[in-house]
Coordinates of C-alpha atoms and ligand atoms in Angstrom, one line a residue:
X1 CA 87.0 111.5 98.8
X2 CA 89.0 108.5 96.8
X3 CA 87.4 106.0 95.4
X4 CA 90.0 102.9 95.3
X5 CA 90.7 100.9 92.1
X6 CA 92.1 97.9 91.9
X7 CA 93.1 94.9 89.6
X8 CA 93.0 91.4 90.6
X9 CA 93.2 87.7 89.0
X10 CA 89.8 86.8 86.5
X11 CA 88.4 84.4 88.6
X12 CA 85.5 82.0 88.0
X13 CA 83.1 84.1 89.5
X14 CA 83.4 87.1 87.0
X15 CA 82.4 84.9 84.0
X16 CA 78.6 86.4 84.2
X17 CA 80.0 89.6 84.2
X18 CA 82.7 89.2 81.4
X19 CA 79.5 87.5 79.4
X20 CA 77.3 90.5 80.0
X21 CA 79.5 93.6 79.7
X22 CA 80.6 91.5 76.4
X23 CA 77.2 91.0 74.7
X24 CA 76.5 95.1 75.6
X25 CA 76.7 96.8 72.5
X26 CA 77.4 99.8 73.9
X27 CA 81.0 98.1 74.8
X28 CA 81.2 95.7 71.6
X29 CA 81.7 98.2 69.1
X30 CA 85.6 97.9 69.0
X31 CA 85.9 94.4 70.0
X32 CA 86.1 91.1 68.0
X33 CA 84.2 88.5 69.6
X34 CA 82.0 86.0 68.0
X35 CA 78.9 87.5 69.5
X36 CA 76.9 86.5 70.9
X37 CA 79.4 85.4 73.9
X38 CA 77.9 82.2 75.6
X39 CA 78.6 81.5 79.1
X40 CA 79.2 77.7 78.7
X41 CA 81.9 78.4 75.6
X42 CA 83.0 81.1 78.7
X43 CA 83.6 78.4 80.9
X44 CA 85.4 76.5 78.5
X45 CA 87.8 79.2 78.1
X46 CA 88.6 80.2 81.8
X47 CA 89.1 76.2 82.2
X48 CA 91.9 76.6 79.2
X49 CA 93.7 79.7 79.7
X50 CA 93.5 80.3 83.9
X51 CA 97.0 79.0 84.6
X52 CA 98.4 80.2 81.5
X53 CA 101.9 82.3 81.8
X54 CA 102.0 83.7 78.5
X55 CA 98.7 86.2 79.3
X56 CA 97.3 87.6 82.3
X57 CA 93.8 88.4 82.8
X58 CA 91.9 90.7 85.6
X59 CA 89.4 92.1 86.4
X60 CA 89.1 96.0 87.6
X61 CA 86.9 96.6 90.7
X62 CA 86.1 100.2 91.9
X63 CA 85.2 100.5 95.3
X64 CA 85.3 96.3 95.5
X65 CA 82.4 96.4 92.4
X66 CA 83.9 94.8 89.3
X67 CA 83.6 97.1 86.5
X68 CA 86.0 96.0 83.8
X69 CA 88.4 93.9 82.0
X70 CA 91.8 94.2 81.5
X71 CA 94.8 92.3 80.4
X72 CA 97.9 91.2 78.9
X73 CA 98.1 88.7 76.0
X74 CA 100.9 87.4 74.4
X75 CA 103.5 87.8 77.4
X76 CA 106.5 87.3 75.7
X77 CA 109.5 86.6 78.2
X78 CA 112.5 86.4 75.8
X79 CA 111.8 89.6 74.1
X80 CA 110.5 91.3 77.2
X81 CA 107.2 92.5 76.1
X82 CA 103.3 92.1 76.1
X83 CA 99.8 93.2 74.2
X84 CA 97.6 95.4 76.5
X85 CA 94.0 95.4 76.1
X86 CA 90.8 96.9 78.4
X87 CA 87.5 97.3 78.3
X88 CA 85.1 98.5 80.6
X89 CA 82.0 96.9 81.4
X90 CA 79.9 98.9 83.6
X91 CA 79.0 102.8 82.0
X92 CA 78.5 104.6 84.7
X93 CA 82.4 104.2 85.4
X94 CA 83.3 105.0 82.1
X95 CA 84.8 108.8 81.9
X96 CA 85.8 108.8 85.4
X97 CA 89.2 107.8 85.3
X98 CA 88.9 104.6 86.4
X99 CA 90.5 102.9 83.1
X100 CA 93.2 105.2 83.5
X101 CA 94.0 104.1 87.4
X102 CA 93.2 100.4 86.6
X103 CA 95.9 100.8 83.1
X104 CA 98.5 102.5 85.2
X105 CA 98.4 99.8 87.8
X106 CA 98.6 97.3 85.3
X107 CA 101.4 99.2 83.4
X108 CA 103.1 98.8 87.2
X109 CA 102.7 95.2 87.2
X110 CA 104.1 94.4 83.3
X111 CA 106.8 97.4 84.0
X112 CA 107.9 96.6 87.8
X113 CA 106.8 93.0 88.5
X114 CA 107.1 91.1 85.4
X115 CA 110.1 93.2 84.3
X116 CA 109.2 94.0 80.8
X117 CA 110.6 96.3 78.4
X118 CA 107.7 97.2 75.8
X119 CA 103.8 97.1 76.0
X120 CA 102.0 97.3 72.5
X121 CA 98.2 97.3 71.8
X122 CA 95.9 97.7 68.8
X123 CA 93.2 100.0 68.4
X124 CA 90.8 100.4 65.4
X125 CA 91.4 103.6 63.8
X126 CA 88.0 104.9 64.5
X127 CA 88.5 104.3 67.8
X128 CA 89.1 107.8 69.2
X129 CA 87.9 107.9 72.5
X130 CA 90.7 105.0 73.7
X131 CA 93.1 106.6 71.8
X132 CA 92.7 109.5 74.1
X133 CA 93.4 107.4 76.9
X134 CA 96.6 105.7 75.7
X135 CA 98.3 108.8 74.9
X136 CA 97.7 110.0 78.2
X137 CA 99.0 106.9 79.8
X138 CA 102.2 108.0 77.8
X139 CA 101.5 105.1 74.5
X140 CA 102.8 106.6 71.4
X141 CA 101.5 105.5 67.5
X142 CA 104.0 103.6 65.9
X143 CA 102.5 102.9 62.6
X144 CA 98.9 102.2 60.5
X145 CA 98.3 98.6 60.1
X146 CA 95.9 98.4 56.9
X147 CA 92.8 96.5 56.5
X148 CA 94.2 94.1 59.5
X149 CA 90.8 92.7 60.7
X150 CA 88.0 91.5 59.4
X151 CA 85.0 92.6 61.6
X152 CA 81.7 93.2 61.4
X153 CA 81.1 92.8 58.2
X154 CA 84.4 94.9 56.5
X155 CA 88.1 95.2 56.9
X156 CA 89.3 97.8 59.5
X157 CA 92.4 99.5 60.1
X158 CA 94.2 99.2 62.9
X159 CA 96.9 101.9 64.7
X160 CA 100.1 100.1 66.7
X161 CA 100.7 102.2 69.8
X162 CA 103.6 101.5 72.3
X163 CA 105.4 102.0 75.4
X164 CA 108.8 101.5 76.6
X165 CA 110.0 100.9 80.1
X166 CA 111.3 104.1 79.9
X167 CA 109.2 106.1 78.6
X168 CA 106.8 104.6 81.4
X169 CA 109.2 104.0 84.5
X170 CA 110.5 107.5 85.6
X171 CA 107.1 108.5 86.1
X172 CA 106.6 105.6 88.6
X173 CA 109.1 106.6 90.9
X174 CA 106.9 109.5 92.3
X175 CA 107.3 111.9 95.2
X176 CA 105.3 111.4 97.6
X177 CA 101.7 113.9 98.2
X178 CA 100.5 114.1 101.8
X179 CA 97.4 116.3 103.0
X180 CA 98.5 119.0 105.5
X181 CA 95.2 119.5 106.6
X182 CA 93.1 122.7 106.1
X183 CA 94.4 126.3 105.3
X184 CA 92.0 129.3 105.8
X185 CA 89.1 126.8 104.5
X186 CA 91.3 125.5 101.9
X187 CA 92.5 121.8 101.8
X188 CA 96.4 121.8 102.1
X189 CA 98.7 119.1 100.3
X190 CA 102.3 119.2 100.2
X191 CA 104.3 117.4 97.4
X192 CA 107.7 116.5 99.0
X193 CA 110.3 117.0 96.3
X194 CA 112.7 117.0 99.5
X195 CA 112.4 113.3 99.7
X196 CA 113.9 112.4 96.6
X197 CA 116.0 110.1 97.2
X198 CA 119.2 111.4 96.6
X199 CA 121.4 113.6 98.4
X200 CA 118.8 115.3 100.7
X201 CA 116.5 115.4 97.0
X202 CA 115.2 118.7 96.5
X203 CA 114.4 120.3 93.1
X204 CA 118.0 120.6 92.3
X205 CA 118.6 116.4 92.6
X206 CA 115.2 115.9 90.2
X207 CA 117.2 118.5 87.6
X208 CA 120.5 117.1 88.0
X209 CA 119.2 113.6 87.5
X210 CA 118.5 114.4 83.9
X211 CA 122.3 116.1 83.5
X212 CA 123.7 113.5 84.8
X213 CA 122.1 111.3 82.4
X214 CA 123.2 113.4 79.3
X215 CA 126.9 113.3 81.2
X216 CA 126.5 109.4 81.0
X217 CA 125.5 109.2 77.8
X218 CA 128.6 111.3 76.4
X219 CA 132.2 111.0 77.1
X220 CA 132.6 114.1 79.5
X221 CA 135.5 113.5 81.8
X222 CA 134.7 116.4 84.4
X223 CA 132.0 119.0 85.3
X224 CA 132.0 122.7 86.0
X225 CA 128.7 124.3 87.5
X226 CA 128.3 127.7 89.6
X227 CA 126.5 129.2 92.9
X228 CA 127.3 130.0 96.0
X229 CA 128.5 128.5 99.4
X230 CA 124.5 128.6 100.1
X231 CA 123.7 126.6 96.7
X232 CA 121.8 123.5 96.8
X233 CA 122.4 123.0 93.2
X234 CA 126.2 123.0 93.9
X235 CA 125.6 120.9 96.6
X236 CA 123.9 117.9 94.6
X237 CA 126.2 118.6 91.6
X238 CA 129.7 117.9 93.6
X239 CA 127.7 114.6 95.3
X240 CA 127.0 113.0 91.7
X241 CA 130.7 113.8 90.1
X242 CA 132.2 112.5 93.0
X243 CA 130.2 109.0 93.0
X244 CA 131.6 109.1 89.3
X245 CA 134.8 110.2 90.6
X246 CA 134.6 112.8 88.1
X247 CA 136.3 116.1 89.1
X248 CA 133.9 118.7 90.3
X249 CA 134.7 123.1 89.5
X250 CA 132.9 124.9 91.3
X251 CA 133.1 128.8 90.7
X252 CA 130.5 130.9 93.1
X253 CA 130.8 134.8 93.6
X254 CA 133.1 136.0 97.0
X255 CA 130.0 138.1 98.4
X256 CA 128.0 134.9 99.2
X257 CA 131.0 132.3 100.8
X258 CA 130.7 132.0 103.9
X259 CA 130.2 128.4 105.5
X260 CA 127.4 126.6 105.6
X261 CA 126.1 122.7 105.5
X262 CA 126.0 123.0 101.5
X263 CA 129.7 124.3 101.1
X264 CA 130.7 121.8 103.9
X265 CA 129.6 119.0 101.9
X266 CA 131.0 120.3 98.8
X267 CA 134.2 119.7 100.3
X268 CA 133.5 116.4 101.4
X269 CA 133.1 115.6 98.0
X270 CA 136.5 117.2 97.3
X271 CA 134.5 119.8 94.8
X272 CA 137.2 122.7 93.3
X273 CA 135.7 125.8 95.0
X274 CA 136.9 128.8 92.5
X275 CA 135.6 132.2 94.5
X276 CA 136.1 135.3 92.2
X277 CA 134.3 138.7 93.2
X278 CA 130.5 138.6 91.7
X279 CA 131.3 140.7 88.5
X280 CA 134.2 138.3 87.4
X281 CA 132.0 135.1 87.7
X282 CA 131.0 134.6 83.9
X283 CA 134.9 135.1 82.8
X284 CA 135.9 132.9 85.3
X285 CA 133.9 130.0 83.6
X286 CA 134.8 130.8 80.4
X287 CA 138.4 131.1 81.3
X288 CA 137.7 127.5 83.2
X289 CA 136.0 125.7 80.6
X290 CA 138.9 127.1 77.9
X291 CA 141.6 126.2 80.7
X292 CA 140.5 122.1 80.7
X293 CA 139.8 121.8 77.0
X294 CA 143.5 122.9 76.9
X295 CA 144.9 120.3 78.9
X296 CA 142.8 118.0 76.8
X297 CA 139.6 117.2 78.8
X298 CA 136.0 117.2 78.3
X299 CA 134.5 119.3 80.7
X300 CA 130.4 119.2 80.6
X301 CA 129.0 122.7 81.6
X302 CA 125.8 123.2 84.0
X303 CA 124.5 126.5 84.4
X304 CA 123.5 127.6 87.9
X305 CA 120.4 126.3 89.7
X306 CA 119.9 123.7 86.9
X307 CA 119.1 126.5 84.3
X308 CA 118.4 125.0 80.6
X309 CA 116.2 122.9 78.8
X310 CA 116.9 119.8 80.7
X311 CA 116.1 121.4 84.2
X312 CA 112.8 122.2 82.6
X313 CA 112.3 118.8 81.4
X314 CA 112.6 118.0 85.1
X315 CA 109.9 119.5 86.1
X316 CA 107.8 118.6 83.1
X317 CA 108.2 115.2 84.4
X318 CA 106.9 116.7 87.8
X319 CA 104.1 118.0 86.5
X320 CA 103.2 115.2 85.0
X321 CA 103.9 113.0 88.4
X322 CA 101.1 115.4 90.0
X323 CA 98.4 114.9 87.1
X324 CA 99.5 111.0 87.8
X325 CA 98.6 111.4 91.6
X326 CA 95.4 113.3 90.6
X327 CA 94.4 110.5 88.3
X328 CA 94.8 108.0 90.7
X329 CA 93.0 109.6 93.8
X330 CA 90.6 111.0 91.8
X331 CA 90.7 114.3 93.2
X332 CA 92.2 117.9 91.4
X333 CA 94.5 120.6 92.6
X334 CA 92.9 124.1 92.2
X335 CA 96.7 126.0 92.7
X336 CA 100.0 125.2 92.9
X337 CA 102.4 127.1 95.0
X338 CA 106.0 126.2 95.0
X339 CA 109.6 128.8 95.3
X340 CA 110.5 130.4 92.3
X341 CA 114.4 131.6 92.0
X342 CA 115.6 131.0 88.5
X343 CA 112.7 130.0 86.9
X344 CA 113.1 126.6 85.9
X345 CA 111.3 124.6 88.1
X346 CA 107.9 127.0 87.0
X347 CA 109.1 127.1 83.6
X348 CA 108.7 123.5 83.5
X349 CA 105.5 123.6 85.3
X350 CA 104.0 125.6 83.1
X351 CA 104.9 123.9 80.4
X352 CA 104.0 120.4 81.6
X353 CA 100.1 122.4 81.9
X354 CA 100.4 123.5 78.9
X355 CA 100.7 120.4 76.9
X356 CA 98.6 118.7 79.5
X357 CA 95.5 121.7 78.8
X358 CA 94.5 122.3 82.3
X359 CA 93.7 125.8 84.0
X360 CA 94.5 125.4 87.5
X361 CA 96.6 128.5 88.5
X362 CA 100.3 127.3 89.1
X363 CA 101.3 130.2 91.5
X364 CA 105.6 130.7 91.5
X365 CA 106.5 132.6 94.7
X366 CA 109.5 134.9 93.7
X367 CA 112.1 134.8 96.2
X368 CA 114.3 137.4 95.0
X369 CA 113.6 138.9 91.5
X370 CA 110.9 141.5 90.7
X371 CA 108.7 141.9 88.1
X372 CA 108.9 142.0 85.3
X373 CA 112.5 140.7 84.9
X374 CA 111.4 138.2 87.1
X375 CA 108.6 136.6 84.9
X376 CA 110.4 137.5 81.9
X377 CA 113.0 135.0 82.6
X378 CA 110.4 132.2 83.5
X379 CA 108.5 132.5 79.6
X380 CA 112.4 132.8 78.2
X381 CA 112.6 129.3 79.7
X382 CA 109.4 128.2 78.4
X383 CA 110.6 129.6 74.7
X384 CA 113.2 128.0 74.7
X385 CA 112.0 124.3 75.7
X386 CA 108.6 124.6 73.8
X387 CA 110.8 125.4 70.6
X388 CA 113.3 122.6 71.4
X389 CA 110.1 120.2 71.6
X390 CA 109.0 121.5 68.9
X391 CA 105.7 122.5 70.3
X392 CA 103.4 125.1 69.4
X393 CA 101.2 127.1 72.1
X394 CA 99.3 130.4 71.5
X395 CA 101.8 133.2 73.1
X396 CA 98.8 134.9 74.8
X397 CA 98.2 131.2 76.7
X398 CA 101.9 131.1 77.4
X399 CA 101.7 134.9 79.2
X400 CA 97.9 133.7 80.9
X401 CA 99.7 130.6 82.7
X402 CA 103.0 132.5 84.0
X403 CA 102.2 133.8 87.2
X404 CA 105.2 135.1 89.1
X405 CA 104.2 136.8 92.2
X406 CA 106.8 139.2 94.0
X407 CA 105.0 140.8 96.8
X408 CA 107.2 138.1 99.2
X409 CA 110.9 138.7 98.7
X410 CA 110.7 140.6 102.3
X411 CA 114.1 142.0 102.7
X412 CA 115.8 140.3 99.5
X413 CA 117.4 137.2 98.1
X414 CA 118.6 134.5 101.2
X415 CA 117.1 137.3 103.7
X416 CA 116.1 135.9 106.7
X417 CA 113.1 138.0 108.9
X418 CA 111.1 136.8 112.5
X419 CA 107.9 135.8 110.1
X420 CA 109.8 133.5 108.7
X421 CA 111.5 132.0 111.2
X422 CA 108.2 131.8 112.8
X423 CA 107.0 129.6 109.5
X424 CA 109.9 127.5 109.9
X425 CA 109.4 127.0 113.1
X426 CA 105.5 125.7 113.6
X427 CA 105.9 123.5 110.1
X428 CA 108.7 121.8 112.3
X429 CA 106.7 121.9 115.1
X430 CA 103.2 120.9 113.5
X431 CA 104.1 118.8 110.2
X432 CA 107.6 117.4 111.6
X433 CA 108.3 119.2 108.2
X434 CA 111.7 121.0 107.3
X435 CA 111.7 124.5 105.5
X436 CA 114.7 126.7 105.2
X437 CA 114.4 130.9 105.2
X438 CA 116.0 131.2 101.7
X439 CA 113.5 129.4 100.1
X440 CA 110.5 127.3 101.2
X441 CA 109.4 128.7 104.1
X442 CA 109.9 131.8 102.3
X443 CA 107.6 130.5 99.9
X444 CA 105.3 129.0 102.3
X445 CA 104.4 132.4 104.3
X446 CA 104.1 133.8 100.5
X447 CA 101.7 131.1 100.0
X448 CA 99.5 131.3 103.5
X449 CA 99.3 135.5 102.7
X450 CA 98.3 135.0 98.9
X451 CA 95.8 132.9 99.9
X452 CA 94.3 135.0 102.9
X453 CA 94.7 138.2 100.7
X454 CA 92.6 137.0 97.6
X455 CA 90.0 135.2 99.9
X456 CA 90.9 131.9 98.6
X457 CA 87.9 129.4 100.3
X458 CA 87.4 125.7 99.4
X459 CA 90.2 125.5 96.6
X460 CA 92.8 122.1 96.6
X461 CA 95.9 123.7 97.2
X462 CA 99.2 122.0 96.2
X463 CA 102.6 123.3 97.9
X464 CA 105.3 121.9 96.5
X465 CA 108.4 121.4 98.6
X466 CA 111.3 121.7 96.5
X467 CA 113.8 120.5 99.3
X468 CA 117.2 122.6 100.6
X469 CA 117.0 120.7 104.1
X470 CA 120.7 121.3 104.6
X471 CA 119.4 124.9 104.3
X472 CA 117.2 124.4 107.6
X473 CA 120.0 123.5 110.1
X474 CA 121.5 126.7 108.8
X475 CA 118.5 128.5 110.0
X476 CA 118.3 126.0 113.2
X477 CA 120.4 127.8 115.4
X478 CA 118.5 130.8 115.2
X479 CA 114.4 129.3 115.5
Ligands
LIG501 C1 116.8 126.4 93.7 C2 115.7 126.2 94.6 C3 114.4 126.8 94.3 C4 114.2 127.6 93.1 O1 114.1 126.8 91.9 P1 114.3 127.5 90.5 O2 114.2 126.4 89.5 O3 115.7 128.0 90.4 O4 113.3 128.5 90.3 C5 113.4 126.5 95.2 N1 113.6 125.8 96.3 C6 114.8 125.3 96.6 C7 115.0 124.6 97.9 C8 115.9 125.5 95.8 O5 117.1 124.9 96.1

């Protein structure tokens, strides 16, 4: 199913390739050698530059074939950055993602292992087809470099393109995808946004990752967020402010207080736990946020769940992790299931395929709203980010990609029922996987009864698990 890619050291042995794939014009059209290469002069120059510190050079191998070259010149220590270059050699693994596996691996290396801060390359402005591949490894154009080379007879300009470690980084640190095994004839994979690693991860730690960020980056002396005792928003929220020793408001509706592991950790994070009856939640928070600004601090608002442009950047970035993991195990997702409550984490799904271009069916299981309010407030979400980005997409694609399906709410928001349970109970039993009733395993029957219903057979199925393990020891007492 995966063919393996790998990079490893030039070596002496892969001169008569280099010298080959070289002299094939078919691969020479962009490159500046004086042609033709000799294998002799080769030799000369592996002798020279194989201990070298300032460059690395490798070779790609699919499968344990070399097929390729790839490299980084000019390593540059001091200013923490490096000149990129590839070129594949063989064509029957061109267009198969093989330079993209062999880049990202070699992105890892100059990112993780040698520590660097930029990667540049240059590409000849008529080279389209590898600018298509640096912009999907995430390489941005940074400016026209005019009649730069003299090749082939003329002068040629040249784009810059670069990446930073963080632009490249956060999408290195990737949940992890495992295969479940088959479902009604359909292979299963589950993306396990529950092992994030922080505070028992979930979809709500990938969101407030990015807050917290923006919090860091201003000078906001306190935070003030809302959801009930149940909340795993809440939950993550009161964990980060109190490793900041930042005090923590947290204003949540009467109707839904009761005790469970979420509000109990909460407290252990000494969180401010304001319950008002449901109708007086939004007055509360203004009242609160008015309240500190009055005794002169700097309160940073979250809206519940995550909600806003940065909880959809989250899962932007997610989407873009499972395209990553598709790329690299060559293989393609034909759905994606995953919870849907307030919308964010699909809002950002969707948009994540729709500047990606794809038209796999990313499949949001309601867990308490109906349609159309339901899906309504999903393409809000996706307004208001694709506007923010500046990004335009036909609204009739927009309404195509949003499917919110509410056929699996059962008996309502956090309602519990025996199919459930029973859900809960044999993903325990056969994954050693946790769900919880309000929202995964929820999700997860949704998922299993969509499929059997529309007579899904031989489709890559993705479910992702968007975490709320505190939520399963909740349900534990009752499996
Ligand atoms: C909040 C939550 C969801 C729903 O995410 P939204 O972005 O609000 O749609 C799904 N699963 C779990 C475990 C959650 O905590």
């Amino acid at each position: 199913m995966c063919e393996s890619i790998t990079i490893r050291k030039f070596e002496h042995k892969d001169i008569a390739n280099k010298v080959r794939w070289i002299n094939d014009p078919e691969n020479n059209r962009f490159l500046h050698y004086d042609l033709p290469l000799e294998y002799e002069k080769t030799c000369i120059w592996f002798e020279k530059n194989k201990d070298r510190t300032d460059r690395y050079d490798a070779v790609i191998e699919a499968d344990g074939q070399a097929v390729g070259l790839i490299g980084l010149l000019s390593i540059d220590h001091k200013n923490r950055k490096a000149e990129y270059y590839i070129s594949m050699g063989e064509p029957a693994y061109k267009g198969k993602g093989v330079a993209s596996a062999a880049s990202e691996l070699l992105l890892d290396y100059a990112f993780v292992t040698l520590g660097l801060e930029k990667v540049y390359l240059y590409t000849e402005t008529d080279n389209i087809a590898a600018q298509k591949l640096f912009r999907r490894l995430g390489f941005k154009e940074e400016g026209v470099l005019k009649k730069d080379l003299f090749s082939k007879g003329k002068f040629v300009d040249r784009f810059a393109y670069g990446i930073t470690r963080d632009e490249y980084l956060p999408l290195s640190e990737m949940t992890p995808i495992q295969c479940l095994g088959d479902l009604d004839g359909n292979p299963l994979f589950i993306k396990r946004e529950d092992l994030l690693p922080y505070s028992f991860g979930g979809n709500k730690a990938r969101k407030a990752q990015l807050f917290f960020a923006d919090i860091d980056k201003g000078n906001y002396d306190c935070v003030v967020t809302y959801g009930t005792s149940h909340s795993n928003h809440c939950r993550v929220i009161a964990n980060m402010a109190a490793a900041r020793k930042m005090p923590c408001c947290i204003i949540g509706p009467a109707e839904v207080s009761d005790q469970t592991f979420n509000s109990r950790f909460m407290e252990l994070f000494g969180a401010e736990i304001v319950s008002v009856p449901v109708e007086q939640v939004h007055d509360t928070i203004e009242n609160k946020l008015a309240e500190l600004k009055r005794a002169g601090r700097n309160p940073y608002f979250i809206a519940g769940g995550g909600h806003g442009n940065l909880g959809t950047q989250a899962y932007v970035n997610c989407y873009e992790e499972i395209c990553r993991y598709e790329r690299e195990n060559q293989l393609h997702f034909d759905y994606i299931f995953f919870a849907s409550g307030t919308g964010t984490t699909q809002a950002g799904l969707v948009c994540g395929q729709l500047m990606h271009g794809d038209d796999r069916n990313l499949v949001g299981i309601s867990i308490a709203r109906k349609n159309p309010r339901g899906r309504d407030v999903v393409i809000d979400s996706i307004h208001t980010y694709l506007t923010a980005k500046k990004c335009e997409v036909a609204e009739e694609r927009i309404q195509d990609r949003t499917i919110f399906v509410d056929d699996y709410i059962g008996d309502g928001y956090g309602i519990d029922n025996a199919d459930i349970e029973e859900t809960i109970k044999n993903a325990m039993i056969q994954y050693g996987i946790p769900l919880d009733s309000t929202y995964t395993g929820k999700a997860f029957l949704g998922m299993k009864r969509y499929i059997r219903e529309a007579g899904l057979k031989g489709k890559r199925v993705l479910f992702i698990h968007t975490g709320g393990t505190p939520l399963f020891f909740d349900d534990l007492g009752r499996l």
